[in-house]
Amino acid sequence: MSWVRTQRVALIALLCSALATAGVYLWLDVLPVAEAGDETIVTASDGAAAVAGQELVLGEVRWNEFPAPAGSRSLSIRMRSSGGPDAAICGTVTLSEQHGERTWLDADDLIDIPSEDGEPYCISESAPYDIVSVFALPADADGPFYLDIAGEDHRAARFLIEP
């Protein structure tokens, strides 16, 4: 019993560290996965879907419109947003294989896209505007794909992309 008394400060610090580590693990690893499972996918009808307080309409889809890094090719997807006073910023924009397991984030940090071509994501409280999402894909990715745009309230709009 005297060992426990002499080491009580160290044991309390060890216990606090273990609790803090478990809390950080839950916060960063477990909760995002659990919340992602709660997401409702709204499939676009006739190339249009409501997300983040605005309507997005699918436009052109082009291969290699923009130069891509070596060993890959670019796929650009153009959309038109209705904008409006209720429009909010969208969340993550992802492209995934319809019949596969690969998923890609937009490559606006890898590929230089002129600002006059459109916004890289949804913006809030605006007039109607264009969105250009560009993805750097490996050469063997041919499609079809799903384009998912996260909105608010755990809802995401899904567009079928057939390049």
PDB file of C-alpha atoms in Angstrom:
ATOM      1  CA  MET A   1       0.000   0.000   0.000  1.00  0.00           C
ATOM      2  CA  SER A   2       2.882   2.387   0.583  1.00  0.00           C
ATOM      3  CA  TRP A   3       3.998   2.029  -3.066  1.00  0.00           C
ATOM      4  CA  VAL A   4       0.582   3.211  -4.285  1.00  0.00           C
ATOM      5  CA  ARG A   5       0.764   6.230  -1.971  1.00  0.00           C
ATOM      6  CA  THR A   6       4.212   7.211  -3.114  1.00  0.00           C
ATOM      7  CA  GLN A   7       3.285   6.793  -6.781  1.00  0.00           C
ATOM      8  CA  ARG A   8      -0.217   8.296  -6.625  1.00  0.00           C
ATOM      9  CA  VAL A   9       0.693  11.461  -8.552  1.00  0.00           C
ATOM     10  CA  ALA A  10       2.277   9.403 -11.342  1.00  0.00           C
ATOM     11  CA  LEU A  11      -0.678   6.986 -11.384  1.00  0.00           C
ATOM     12  CA  ILE A  12      -3.181   9.856 -11.604  1.00  0.00           C
ATOM     13  CA  ALA A  13      -1.178  11.392 -14.461  1.00  0.00           C
ATOM     14  CA  LEU A  14      -1.082   8.016 -16.231  1.00  0.00           C
ATOM     15  CA  LEU A  15      -4.847   7.604 -15.825  1.00  0.00           C
ATOM     16  CA  CYS A  16      -5.507  11.137 -17.133  1.00  0.00           C
ATOM     17  CA  SER A  17      -3.227  10.498 -20.122  1.00  0.00           C
ATOM     18  CA  ALA A  18      -5.022   7.244 -20.946  1.00  0.00           C
ATOM     19  CA  LEU A  19      -8.427   8.962 -20.752  1.00  0.00           C
ATOM     20  CA  ALA A  20      -7.234  11.854 -22.916  1.00  0.00           C
ATOM     21  CA  THR A  21      -5.821   9.433 -25.516  1.00  0.00           C
ATOM     22  CA  ALA A  22      -9.096   7.488 -25.625  1.00  0.00           C
ATOM     23  CA  GLY A  23     -11.054  10.739 -25.983  1.00  0.00           C
ATOM     24  CA  VAL A  24      -8.903  11.982 -28.864  1.00  0.00           C
ATOM     25  CA  TYR A  25      -9.206   8.602 -30.604  1.00  0.00           C
ATOM     26  CA  LEU A  26     -12.992   8.682 -30.304  1.00  0.00           C
ATOM     27  CA  TRP A  27     -13.179  12.324 -31.447  1.00  0.00           C
ATOM     28  CA  LEU A  28     -10.900  11.969 -34.493  1.00  0.00           C
ATOM     29  CA  ASP A  29     -11.398   8.370 -35.629  1.00  0.00           C
ATOM     30  CA  VAL A  30     -14.683   6.922 -34.389  1.00  0.00           C
ATOM     31  CA  LEU A  31     -17.144   9.843 -34.543  1.00  0.00           C
ATOM     32  CA  PRO A  32     -16.405  10.890 -38.172  1.00  0.00           C
ATOM     33  CA  VAL A  33     -16.945   7.315 -39.371  1.00  0.00           C
ATOM     34  CA  ALA A  34     -20.178   7.002 -37.395  1.00  0.00           C
ATOM     35  CA  GLU A  35     -21.450  10.350 -38.715  1.00  0.00           C
ATOM     36  CA  ALA A  36     -20.542   9.469 -42.311  1.00  0.00           C
ATOM     37  CA  GLY A  37     -22.767   6.391 -42.049  1.00  0.00           C
ATOM     38  CA  ASP A  38     -25.690   8.673 -41.218  1.00  0.00           C
ATOM     39  CA  GLU A  39     -25.390  10.598 -44.474  1.00  0.00           C
ATOM     40  CA  THR A  40     -28.438  10.525 -46.763  1.00  0.00           C
ATOM     41  CA  ILE A  41     -27.668  10.362 -50.471  1.00  0.00           C
ATOM     42  CA  VAL A  42     -30.115  12.261 -52.704  1.00  0.00           C
ATOM     43  CA  THR A  43     -29.836  11.035 -56.291  1.00  0.00           C
ATOM     44  CA  ALA A  44     -30.028  13.729 -58.943  1.00  0.00           C
ATOM     45  CA  SER A  45     -33.130  13.630 -61.105  1.00  0.00           C
ATOM     46  CA  ASP A  46     -32.693  14.683 -64.754  1.00  0.00           C
ATOM     47  CA  GLY A  47     -29.216  15.998 -63.924  1.00  0.00           C
ATOM     48  CA  ALA A  48     -30.409  18.334 -61.143  1.00  0.00           C
ATOM     49  CA  ALA A  49     -30.369  18.098 -57.356  1.00  0.00           C
ATOM     50  CA  ALA A  50     -30.928  20.403 -54.402  1.00  0.00           C
ATOM     51  CA  VAL A  51     -28.017  20.680 -52.001  1.00  0.00           C
ATOM     52  CA  ALA A  52     -26.969  23.321 -49.463  1.00  0.00           C
ATOM     53  CA  GLY A  53     -29.973  25.546 -50.185  1.00  0.00           C
ATOM     54  CA  GLN A  54     -29.437  25.727 -53.956  1.00  0.00           C
ATOM     55  CA  GLU A  55     -30.146  23.702 -57.053  1.00  0.00           C
ATOM     56  CA  LEU A  56     -27.190  22.254 -58.944  1.00  0.00           C
ATOM     57  CA  VAL A  57     -27.592  21.264 -62.588  1.00  0.00           C
ATOM     58  CA  LEU A  58     -25.033  18.990 -64.220  1.00  0.00           C
ATOM     59  CA  GLY A  59     -23.412  20.422 -67.348  1.00  0.00           C
ATOM     60  CA  GLU A  60     -20.482  19.248 -69.456  1.00  0.00           C
ATOM     61  CA  VAL A  61     -18.069  16.459 -68.538  1.00  0.00           C
ATOM     62  CA  ARG A  62     -14.678  16.542 -70.308  1.00  0.00           C
ATOM     63  CA  TRP A  63     -11.560  14.404 -70.268  1.00  0.00           C
ATOM     64  CA  ASN A  64      -8.176  16.181 -70.308  1.00  0.00           C
ATOM     65  CA  GLU A  65      -9.515  19.728 -70.432  1.00  0.00           C
ATOM     66  CA  PHE A  66      -6.791  20.744 -67.987  1.00  0.00           C
ATOM     67  CA  PRO A  67      -3.208  19.412 -67.821  1.00  0.00           C
ATOM     68  CA  ALA A  68      -2.862  16.651 -65.214  1.00  0.00           C
ATOM     69  CA  PRO A  69       0.184  15.385 -63.301  1.00  0.00           C
ATOM     70  CA  ALA A  70       2.298  12.703 -64.983  1.00  0.00           C
ATOM     71  CA  GLY A  71       0.649   9.296 -65.071  1.00  0.00           C
ATOM     72  CA  SER A  72      -2.877  10.648 -64.742  1.00  0.00           C
ATOM     73  CA  ARG A  73      -5.534  12.457 -66.723  1.00  0.00           C
ATOM     74  CA  SER A  74      -8.034  15.092 -65.735  1.00  0.00           C
ATOM     75  CA  LEU A  75     -11.803  14.840 -65.689  1.00  0.00           C
ATOM     76  CA  SER A  76     -13.608  18.173 -65.435  1.00  0.00           C
ATOM     77  CA  ILE A  77     -17.256  18.378 -64.441  1.00  0.00           C
ATOM     78  CA  ARG A  78     -19.189  21.599 -64.941  1.00  0.00           C
ATOM     79  CA  MET A  79     -22.350  22.476 -63.030  1.00  0.00           C
ATOM     80  CA  ARG A  80     -24.634  25.473 -62.764  1.00  0.00           C
ATOM     81  CA  SER A  81     -25.870  26.632 -59.367  1.00  0.00           C
ATOM     82  CA  SER A  82     -29.052  28.592 -58.808  1.00  0.00           C
ATOM     83  CA  GLY A  83     -27.405  30.474 -55.939  1.00  0.00           C
ATOM     84  CA  GLY A  84     -29.843  32.499 -53.860  1.00  0.00           C
ATOM     85  CA  PRO A  85     -30.178  33.908 -50.341  1.00  0.00           C
ATOM     86  CA  ASP A  86     -30.443  30.420 -48.774  1.00  0.00           C
ATOM     87  CA  ALA A  87     -27.398  29.034 -50.585  1.00  0.00           C
ATOM     88  CA  ALA A  88     -24.700  27.685 -48.288  1.00  0.00           C
ATOM     89  CA  ILE A  89     -21.168  26.399 -48.772  1.00  0.00           C
ATOM     90  CA  CYS A  90     -21.070  22.755 -49.798  1.00  0.00           C
ATOM     91  CA  GLY A  91     -18.919  20.176 -48.108  1.00  0.00           C
ATOM     92  CA  THR A  92     -16.568  17.670 -49.684  1.00  0.00           C
ATOM     93  CA  VAL A  93     -16.840  16.947 -53.417  1.00  0.00           C
ATOM     94  CA  THR A  94     -15.861  13.362 -54.282  1.00  0.00           C
ATOM     95  CA  LEU A  95     -15.824  11.195 -57.378  1.00  0.00           C
ATOM     96  CA  SER A  96     -16.094   7.430 -56.985  1.00  0.00           C
ATOM     97  CA  GLU A  97     -16.278   4.499 -59.346  1.00  0.00           C
ATOM     98  CA  GLN A  98     -19.802   3.220 -59.826  1.00  0.00           C
ATOM     99  CA  HIS A  99     -18.597  -0.388 -59.993  1.00  0.00           C
ATOM    100  CA  GLY A 100     -15.426  -0.131 -57.945  1.00  0.00           C
ATOM    101  CA  GLU A 101     -14.040   0.946 -54.620  1.00  0.00           C
ATOM    102  CA  ARG A 102     -11.828   3.896 -55.574  1.00  0.00           C
ATOM    103  CA  THR A 103     -12.766   7.445 -54.574  1.00  0.00           C
ATOM    104  CA  TRP A 104     -11.046  10.729 -55.411  1.00  0.00           C
ATOM    105  CA  LEU A 105     -11.221  14.236 -53.977  1.00  0.00           C
ATOM    106  CA  ASP A 106     -11.222  17.196 -56.329  1.00  0.00           C
ATOM    107  CA  ALA A 107      -7.755  18.154 -57.518  1.00  0.00           C
ATOM    108  CA  ASP A 108      -7.976  21.945 -57.377  1.00  0.00           C
ATOM    109  CA  ASP A 109      -4.692  21.990 -55.444  1.00  0.00           C
ATOM    110  CA  LEU A 110      -2.923  19.845 -58.117  1.00  0.00           C
ATOM    111  CA  ILE A 111      -4.406  21.277 -61.294  1.00  0.00           C
ATOM    112  CA  ASP A 112      -4.381  24.970 -62.190  1.00  0.00           C
ATOM    113  CA  ILE A 113      -7.934  26.029 -63.075  1.00  0.00           C
ATOM    114  CA  PRO A 114      -8.504  29.607 -64.255  1.00  0.00           C
ATOM    115  CA  SER A 115     -10.826  31.489 -61.883  1.00  0.00           C
ATOM    116  CA  GLU A 116     -12.998  32.708 -64.763  1.00  0.00           C
ATOM    117  CA  ASP A 117     -14.001  29.080 -65.509  1.00  0.00           C
ATOM    118  CA  GLY A 118     -16.041  28.881 -62.302  1.00  0.00           C
ATOM    119  CA  GLU A 119     -15.943  28.266 -58.592  1.00  0.00           C
ATOM    120  CA  PRO A 120     -14.292  25.068 -57.302  1.00  0.00           C
ATOM    121  CA  TYR A 121     -17.189  24.426 -54.877  1.00  0.00           C
ATOM    122  CA  CYS A 122     -20.558  25.817 -53.744  1.00  0.00           C
ATOM    123  CA  ILE A 123     -20.550  29.334 -52.342  1.00  0.00           C
ATOM    124  CA  SER A 124     -23.069  31.007 -50.062  1.00  0.00           C
ATOM    125  CA  GLU A 125     -25.683  33.708 -50.669  1.00  0.00           C
ATOM    126  CA  SER A 126     -24.875  34.470 -54.288  1.00  0.00           C
ATOM    127  CA  ALA A 127     -26.333  35.077 -57.708  1.00  0.00           C
ATOM    128  CA  PRO A 128     -26.370  32.051 -60.042  1.00  0.00           C
ATOM    129  CA  TYR A 129     -22.831  30.863 -60.836  1.00  0.00           C
ATOM    130  CA  ASP A 130     -20.818  28.057 -62.445  1.00  0.00           C
ATOM    131  CA  ILE A 131     -18.920  25.331 -60.611  1.00  0.00           C
ATOM    132  CA  VAL A 132     -15.977  23.435 -62.114  1.00  0.00           C
ATOM    133  CA  SER A 133     -14.818  20.321 -60.280  1.00  0.00           C
ATOM    134  CA  VAL A 134     -11.649  18.765 -61.661  1.00  0.00           C
ATOM    135  CA  PHE A 135     -10.273  15.367 -60.686  1.00  0.00           C
ATOM    136  CA  ALA A 136      -6.883  13.793 -61.418  1.00  0.00           C
ATOM    137  CA  LEU A 137      -7.600  10.147 -62.243  1.00  0.00           C
ATOM    138  CA  PRO A 138      -5.350   7.215 -63.090  1.00  0.00           C
ATOM    139  CA  ALA A 139      -5.329   6.122 -66.725  1.00  0.00           C
ATOM    140  CA  ASP A 140      -7.341   2.968 -65.981  1.00  0.00           C
ATOM    141  CA  ALA A 141     -10.321   4.870 -64.497  1.00  0.00           C
ATOM    142  CA  ASP A 142     -12.875   5.079 -67.308  1.00  0.00           C
ATOM    143  CA  GLY A 143     -16.208   5.409 -65.483  1.00  0.00           C
ATOM    144  CA  PRO A 144     -19.052   5.506 -64.998  1.00  0.00           C
ATOM    145  CA  PHE A 145     -18.666   7.475 -61.772  1.00  0.00           C
ATOM    146  CA  TYR A 146     -20.714   8.970 -58.972  1.00  0.00           C
ATOM    147  CA  LEU A 147     -20.132  12.629 -58.128  1.00  0.00           C
ATOM    148  CA  ASP A 148     -21.154  13.268 -54.513  1.00  0.00           C
ATOM    149  CA  ILE A 149     -21.472  16.787 -53.132  1.00  0.00           C
ATOM    150  CA  ALA A 150     -21.949  17.005 -49.381  1.00  0.00           C
ATOM    151  CA  GLY A 151     -24.493  19.536 -48.221  1.00  0.00           C
ATOM    152  CA  GLU A 152     -26.001  20.324 -44.864  1.00  0.00           C
ATOM    153  CA  ASP A 153     -27.876  18.138 -42.374  1.00  0.00           C
ATOM    154  CA  HIS A 154     -25.924  15.014 -43.393  1.00  0.00           C
ATOM    155  CA  ARG A 155     -27.345  15.097 -46.936  1.00  0.00           C
ATOM    156  CA  ALA A 156     -25.341  14.708 -50.125  1.00  0.00           C
ATOM    157  CA  ALA A 157     -26.360  15.108 -53.763  1.00  0.00           C
ATOM    158  CA  ARG A 158     -25.276  12.311 -56.103  1.00  0.00           C
ATOM    159  CA  PHE A 159     -24.864  12.722 -59.856  1.00  0.00           C
ATOM    160  CA  LEU A 160     -24.180   9.891 -62.289  1.00  0.00           C
ATOM    161  CA  ILE A 161     -21.172  10.809 -64.458  1.00  0.00           C
ATOM    162  CA  GLU A 162     -20.765   8.915 -67.713  1.00  0.00           C
ATOM    163  CA  PRO A 163     -17.846  10.467 -69.610  1.00  0.00           C
TER     164      PRO A 163
END
